[in-house]
mmCIF file with all atom_site columns, C-alpha atoms and ligand atoms in Angstrom:
data_model
loop_
_atom_site.group_PDB
_atom_site.id
_atom_site.type_symbol
_atom_site.label_atom_id
_atom_site.label_alt_id
_atom_site.label_comp_id
_atom_site.label_asym_id
_atom_site.label_entity_id
_atom_site.label_seq_id
_atom_site.pdbx_PDB_ins_code
_atom_site.Cartn_x
_atom_site.Cartn_y
_atom_site.Cartn_z
_atom_site.occupancy
_atom_site.B_iso_or_equiv
_atom_site.pdbx_formal_charge
_atom_site.auth_seq_id
_atom_site.auth_comp_id
_atom_site.auth_asym_id
_atom_site.auth_atom_id
_atom_site.pdbx_PDB_model_num
ATOM   1   C CA . MET Z 1 1   ? 8.261   14.724  -12.157 1.00 0.00 ? 1   MET Z CA 1
ATOM   2   C CA . PRO Z 1 2   ? 6.976   18.259  -11.589 1.00 0.00 ? 2   PRO Z CA 1
ATOM   3   C CA . VAL Z 1 3   ? 4.929   18.584  -8.398  1.00 0.00 ? 3   VAL Z CA 1
ATOM   4   C CA . ALA Z 1 4   ? 2.379   21.194  -9.328  1.00 0.00 ? 4   ALA Z CA 1
ATOM   5   C CA . PRO Z 1 5   ? -1.391  21.146  -8.892  1.00 0.00 ? 5   PRO Z CA 1
ATOM   6   C CA . LEU Z 1 6   ? -3.077  19.851  -12.024 1.00 0.00 ? 6   LEU Z CA 1
ATOM   7   C CA . SER Z 1 7   ? -5.895  21.691  -13.723 1.00 0.00 ? 7   SER Z CA 1
ATOM   8   C CA . GLN Z 1 8   ? -9.335  20.141  -14.009 1.00 0.00 ? 8   GLN Z CA 1
ATOM   9   C CA . LYS Z 1 9   ? -8.687  19.376  -17.658 1.00 0.00 ? 9   LYS Z CA 1
ATOM   10  C CA . GLU Z 1 10  ? -5.330  17.775  -16.911 1.00 0.00 ? 10  GLU Z CA 1
ATOM   11  C CA . ILE Z 1 11  ? -7.022  15.639  -14.254 1.00 0.00 ? 11  ILE Z CA 1
ATOM   12  C CA . GLU Z 1 12  ? -9.767  14.614  -16.662 1.00 0.00 ? 12  GLU Z CA 1
ATOM   13  C CA . ASP Z 1 13  ? -7.223  13.751  -19.363 1.00 0.00 ? 13  ASP Z CA 1
ATOM   14  C CA . ARG Z 1 14  ? -5.260  11.577  -16.970 1.00 0.00 ? 14  ARG Z CA 1
ATOM   15  C CA . LEU Z 1 15  ? -8.393  9.914   -15.569 1.00 0.00 ? 15  LEU Z CA 1
ATOM   16  C CA . ALA Z 1 16  ? -9.227  8.728   -19.094 1.00 0.00 ? 16  ALA Z CA 1
ATOM   17  C CA . GLU Z 1 17  ? -6.354  6.224   -18.639 1.00 0.00 ? 17  GLU Z CA 1
ATOM   18  C CA . LEU Z 1 18  ? -7.729  5.139   -15.239 1.00 0.00 ? 18  LEU Z CA 1
ATOM   19  C CA . PRO Z 1 19  ? -11.422 4.409   -15.863 1.00 0.00 ? 19  PRO Z CA 1
ATOM   20  C CA . ASP Z 1 20  ? -12.078 2.955   -12.397 1.00 0.00 ? 20  ASP Z CA 1
ATOM   21  C CA . TRP Z 1 21  ? -10.596 5.896   -10.554 1.00 0.00 ? 21  TRP Z CA 1
ATOM   22  C CA . SER Z 1 22  ? -12.482 9.015   -9.603  1.00 0.00 ? 22  SER Z CA 1
ATOM   23  C CA . ALA Z 1 23  ? -11.513 12.554  -8.665  1.00 0.00 ? 23  ALA Z CA 1
ATOM   24  C CA . ASP Z 1 24  ? -13.551 14.828  -6.465  1.00 0.00 ? 24  ASP Z CA 1
ATOM   25  C CA . ALA Z 1 25  ? -12.487 18.382  -5.703  1.00 0.00 ? 25  ALA Z CA 1
ATOM   26  C CA . ASP Z 1 26  ? -9.000  17.439  -4.572  1.00 0.00 ? 26  ASP Z CA 1
ATOM   27  C CA . ARG Z 1 27  ? -8.588  13.699  -4.150  1.00 0.00 ? 27  ARG Z CA 1
ATOM   28  C CA . LEU Z 1 28  ? -8.157  10.643  -6.359  1.00 0.00 ? 28  LEU Z CA 1
ATOM   29  C CA . THR Z 1 29  ? -10.132 7.638   -5.152  1.00 0.00 ? 29  THR Z CA 1
ATOM   30  C CA . ARG Z 1 30  ? -10.541 3.973   -6.050  1.00 0.00 ? 30  ARG Z CA 1
ATOM   31  C CA . THR Z 1 31  ? -12.042 0.957   -4.297  1.00 0.00 ? 31  THR Z CA 1
ATOM   32  C CA . TYR Z 1 32  ? -10.909 -2.566  -5.193  1.00 0.00 ? 32  TYR Z CA 1
ATOM   33  C CA . ARG Z 1 33  ? -12.923 -5.650  -4.397  1.00 0.00 ? 33  ARG Z CA 1
ATOM   34  C CA . LEU Z 1 34  ? -11.113 -8.883  -3.635  1.00 0.00 ? 34  LEU Z CA 1
ATOM   35  C CA . GLY Z 1 35  ? -12.033 -12.464 -3.004  1.00 0.00 ? 35  GLY Z CA 1
ATOM   36  C CA . THR Z 1 36  ? -11.126 -12.725 0.665   1.00 0.00 ? 36  THR Z CA 1
ATOM   37  C CA . HIS Z 1 37  ? -10.152 -10.606 3.608   1.00 0.00 ? 37  HIS Z CA 1
ATOM   38  C CA . PHE Z 1 38  ? -6.649  -12.060 3.553   1.00 0.00 ? 38  PHE Z CA 1
ATOM   39  C CA . ALA Z 1 39  ? -6.276  -11.192 -0.149  1.00 0.00 ? 39  ALA Z CA 1
ATOM   40  C CA . ALA Z 1 40  ? -7.303  -7.619  0.639   1.00 0.00 ? 40  ALA Z CA 1
ATOM   41  C CA . THR Z 1 41  ? -4.876  -7.502  3.545   1.00 0.00 ? 41  THR Z CA 1
ATOM   42  C CA . ALA Z 1 42  ? -2.028  -8.777  1.374   1.00 0.00 ? 42  ALA Z CA 1
ATOM   43  C CA . MET Z 1 43  ? -2.804  -6.105  -1.210  1.00 0.00 ? 43  MET Z CA 1
ATOM   44  C CA . VAL Z 1 44  ? -2.625  -3.417  1.470   1.00 0.00 ? 44  VAL Z CA 1
ATOM   45  C CA . VAL Z 1 45  ? 0.887   -4.564  2.379   1.00 0.00 ? 45  VAL Z CA 1
ATOM   46  C CA . HIS Z 1 46  ? 1.914   -4.504  -1.281  1.00 0.00 ? 46  HIS Z CA 1
ATOM   47  C CA . VAL Z 1 47  ? 0.471   -1.031  -1.783  1.00 0.00 ? 47  VAL Z CA 1
ATOM   48  C CA . ALA Z 1 48  ? 2.304   0.139   1.329   1.00 0.00 ? 48  ALA Z CA 1
ATOM   49  C CA . GLN Z 1 49  ? 5.578   -1.120  -0.130  1.00 0.00 ? 49  GLN Z CA 1
ATOM   50  C CA . VAL Z 1 50  ? 4.985   0.819   -3.341  1.00 0.00 ? 50  VAL Z CA 1
ATOM   51  C CA . GLN Z 1 51  ? 4.019   3.942   -1.396  1.00 0.00 ? 51  GLN Z CA 1
ATOM   52  C CA . GLU Z 1 52  ? 7.247   3.762   0.561   1.00 0.00 ? 52  GLU Z CA 1
ATOM   53  C CA . GLU Z 1 53  ? 9.196   3.305   -2.683  1.00 0.00 ? 53  GLU Z CA 1
ATOM   54  C CA . LEU Z 1 54  ? 7.516   6.364   -4.197  1.00 0.00 ? 54  LEU Z CA 1
ATOM   55  C CA . ASP Z 1 55  ? 7.510   8.254   -0.904  1.00 0.00 ? 55  ASP Z CA 1
ATOM   56  C CA . HIS Z 1 56  ? 3.916   9.067   -1.711  1.00 0.00 ? 56  HIS Z CA 1
ATOM   57  C CA . HIS Z 1 57  ? 1.130   7.808   0.507   1.00 0.00 ? 57  HIS Z CA 1
ATOM   58  C CA . SER Z 1 58  ? -2.611  7.443   0.177   1.00 0.00 ? 58  SER Z CA 1
ATOM   59  C CA . ASP Z 1 59  ? -5.212  7.082   2.882   1.00 0.00 ? 59  ASP Z CA 1
ATOM   60  C CA . LEU Z 1 60  ? -5.521  3.328   2.600   1.00 0.00 ? 60  LEU Z CA 1
ATOM   61  C CA . THR Z 1 61  ? -8.664  1.610   3.953   1.00 0.00 ? 61  THR Z CA 1
ATOM   62  C CA . LEU Z 1 62  ? -9.022  -2.126  4.439   1.00 0.00 ? 62  LEU Z CA 1
ATOM   63  C CA . GLY Z 1 63  ? -12.565 -3.473  4.506   1.00 0.00 ? 63  GLY Z CA 1
ATOM   64  C CA . TYR Z 1 64  ? -13.904 -7.045  4.733   1.00 0.00 ? 64  TYR Z CA 1
ATOM   65  C CA . ASN Z 1 65  ? -12.856 -7.734  1.125   1.00 0.00 ? 65  ASN Z CA 1
ATOM   66  C CA . THR Z 1 66  ? -12.100 -4.279  -0.184  1.00 0.00 ? 66  THR Z CA 1
ATOM   67  C CA . VAL Z 1 67  ? -9.118  -1.948  -0.408  1.00 0.00 ? 67  VAL Z CA 1
ATOM   68  C CA . SER Z 1 68  ? -9.833  1.736   -0.857  1.00 0.00 ? 68  SER Z CA 1
ATOM   69  C CA . LEU Z 1 69  ? -7.342  4.478   -1.646  1.00 0.00 ? 69  LEU Z CA 1
ATOM   70  C CA . THR Z 1 70  ? -7.787  8.206   -1.381  1.00 0.00 ? 70  THR Z CA 1
ATOM   71  C CA . VAL Z 1 71  ? -4.801  10.309  -2.370  1.00 0.00 ? 71  VAL Z CA 1
ATOM   72  C CA . ASN Z 1 72  ? -3.626  13.840  -3.042  1.00 0.00 ? 72  ASN Z CA 1
ATOM   73  C CA . THR Z 1 73  ? -0.352  15.648  -2.610  1.00 0.00 ? 73  THR Z CA 1
ATOM   74  C CA . HIS Z 1 74  ? 0.191   17.138  0.835   1.00 0.00 ? 74  HIS Z CA 1
ATOM   75  C CA . SER Z 1 75  ? 3.257   19.186  -0.145  1.00 0.00 ? 75  SER Z CA 1
ATOM   76  C CA . VAL Z 1 76  ? 1.161   21.385  -2.422  1.00 0.00 ? 76  VAL Z CA 1
ATOM   77  C CA . GLY Z 1 77  ? -1.646  21.865  0.037   1.00 0.00 ? 77  GLY Z CA 1
ATOM   78  C CA . GLY Z 1 78  ? -3.667  18.774  -0.792  1.00 0.00 ? 78  GLY Z CA 1
ATOM   79  C CA . ALA Z 1 79  ? -4.089  19.287  -4.528  1.00 0.00 ? 79  ALA Z CA 1
ATOM   80  C CA . ILE Z 1 80  ? -3.965  16.528  -7.125  1.00 0.00 ? 80  ILE Z CA 1
ATOM   81  C CA . THR Z 1 81  ? -0.593  16.221  -8.895  1.00 0.00 ? 81  THR Z CA 1
ATOM   82  C CA . ASP Z 1 82  ? 1.163   13.810  -11.196 1.00 0.00 ? 82  ASP Z CA 1
ATOM   83  C CA . LEU Z 1 83  ? 2.566   12.061  -8.112  1.00 0.00 ? 83  LEU Z CA 1
ATOM   84  C CA . ASP Z 1 84  ? -0.956  10.954  -7.284  1.00 0.00 ? 84  ASP Z CA 1
ATOM   85  C CA . PHE Z 1 85  ? -1.453  9.577   -10.781 1.00 0.00 ? 85  PHE Z CA 1
ATOM   86  C CA . GLN Z 1 86  ? 1.899   7.834   -10.646 1.00 0.00 ? 86  GLN Z CA 1
ATOM   87  C CA . LEU Z 1 87  ? 0.770   5.992   -7.520  1.00 0.00 ? 87  LEU Z CA 1
ATOM   88  C CA . ALA Z 1 88  ? -2.609  5.196   -9.074  1.00 0.00 ? 88  ALA Z CA 1
ATOM   89  C CA . HIS Z 1 89  ? -0.944  3.587   -12.090 1.00 0.00 ? 89  HIS Z CA 1
ATOM   90  C CA . ARG Z 1 90  ? 1.398   1.562   -9.919  1.00 0.00 ? 90  ARG Z CA 1
ATOM   91  C CA . VAL Z 1 91  ? -1.563  0.242   -7.903  1.00 0.00 ? 91  VAL Z CA 1
ATOM   92  C CA . GLU Z 1 92  ? -3.499  -0.519  -11.076 1.00 0.00 ? 92  GLU Z CA 1
ATOM   93  C CA . ASP Z 1 93  ? -0.499  -2.528  -12.235 1.00 0.00 ? 93  ASP Z CA 1
ATOM   94  C CA . LEU Z 1 94  ? -0.263  -4.627  -9.081  1.00 0.00 ? 94  LEU Z CA 1
ATOM   95  C CA . ALA Z 1 95  ? -3.974  -5.122  -8.455  1.00 0.00 ? 95  ALA Z CA 1
ATOM   96  C CA . PRO Z 1 96  ? -4.594  -7.978  -10.941 1.00 0.00 ? 96  PRO Z CA 1
ATOM   97  C CA . GLY Z 1 97  ? -1.947  -10.089 -9.258  1.00 0.00 ? 97  GLY Z CA 1
ATOM   98  C CA . HIS Z 1 98  ? -4.062  -9.935  -6.102  1.00 0.00 ? 98  HIS Z CA 1
ATOM   99  C CA . GLY Z 1 99  ? -7.237  -10.789 -7.972  1.00 0.00 ? 99  GLY Z CA 1
ATOM   100 C CA . ALA Z 1 100 ? -8.476  -7.279  -7.281  1.00 0.00 ? 100 ALA Z CA 1
ATOM   101 C CA . ALA Z 1 101 ? -11.095 -5.726  -9.531  1.00 0.00 ? 101 ALA Z CA 1
HETATM 102 C C1 . H2B X 2 .   ? 8.996   13.741  4.155   1.00 0.00 ? 1   H2B X C1 1
HETATM 103 C C2 . H2B X 2 .   ? 8.230   12.936  3.089   1.00 0.00 ? 1   H2B X C2 1
HETATM 104 O O1 . H2B X 2 .   ? 9.094   12.745  1.997   1.00 0.00 ? 1   H2B X O1 1
HETATM 105 C C3 . H2B X 2 .   ? 7.009   13.707  2.595   1.00 0.00 ? 1   H2B X C3 1
HETATM 106 O O2 . H2B X 2 .   ? 6.233   14.088  3.720   1.00 0.00 ? 1   H2B X O2 1
HETATM 107 C C4 . H2B X 2 .   ? 6.153   12.877  1.628   1.00 0.00 ? 1   H2B X C4 1
HETATM 108 C C5 . H2B X 2 .   ? 5.570   11.647  2.280   1.00 0.00 ? 1   H2B X C5 1
HETATM 109 N N1 . H2B X 2 .   ? 4.406   11.146  1.589   1.00 0.00 ? 1   H2B X N1 1
HETATM 110 C C6 . H2B X 2 .   ? 3.563   11.976  0.918   1.00 0.00 ? 1   H2B X C6 1
HETATM 111 N N2 . H2B X 2 .   ? 2.356   11.566  0.483   1.00 0.00 ? 1   H2B X N2 1
HETATM 112 C C7 . H2B X 2 .   ? 1.516   12.405  -0.129  1.00 0.00 ? 1   H2B X C7 1
HETATM 113 N N3 . H2B X 2 .   ? 0.287   11.955  -0.540  1.00 0.00 ? 1   H2B X N3 1
HETATM 114 N N4 . H2B X 2 .   ? 1.833   13.672  -0.325  1.00 0.00 ? 1   H2B X N4 1
HETATM 115 C C8 . H2B X 2 .   ? 3.016   14.207  0.040   1.00 0.00 ? 1   H2B X C8 1
HETATM 116 O O3 . H2B X 2 .   ? 3.260   15.394  -0.163  1.00 0.00 ? 1   H2B X O3 1
HETATM 117 C C9 . H2B X 2 .   ? 3.962   13.336  0.697   1.00 0.00 ? 1   H2B X C9 1
HETATM 118 N N5 . H2B X 2 .   ? 5.150   13.755  1.084   1.00 0.00 ? 1   H2B X N5 1
#
């Protein structure tokens, strides 16, 4: 997977596959809402496992019943790359199992 900063168009094209994710200048973000605090906590642990597997880590925030991710790629100066989208897709895949929306 090439680690190069994506253009605005490339980001927009990839976001079309992730309708609940957003991109500001240089970060992908998503907030999931869950049924309970423990469900949100369990999802955080699962996301952390995936992040370790990918060796790619978001800023992960646990709220009362929410899990928020903000991610970009540090190794290219904090730009958005395909590694960020790879993580986003992996989290989208695991979220339903936690009842996250
Ligand atoms: C040494 C380690 O492989 C690197 O620091 C990894 C860790 N996790 C990372 N996470 C993110 N978001 N960007 C990186 O460039 C990155 N690099």
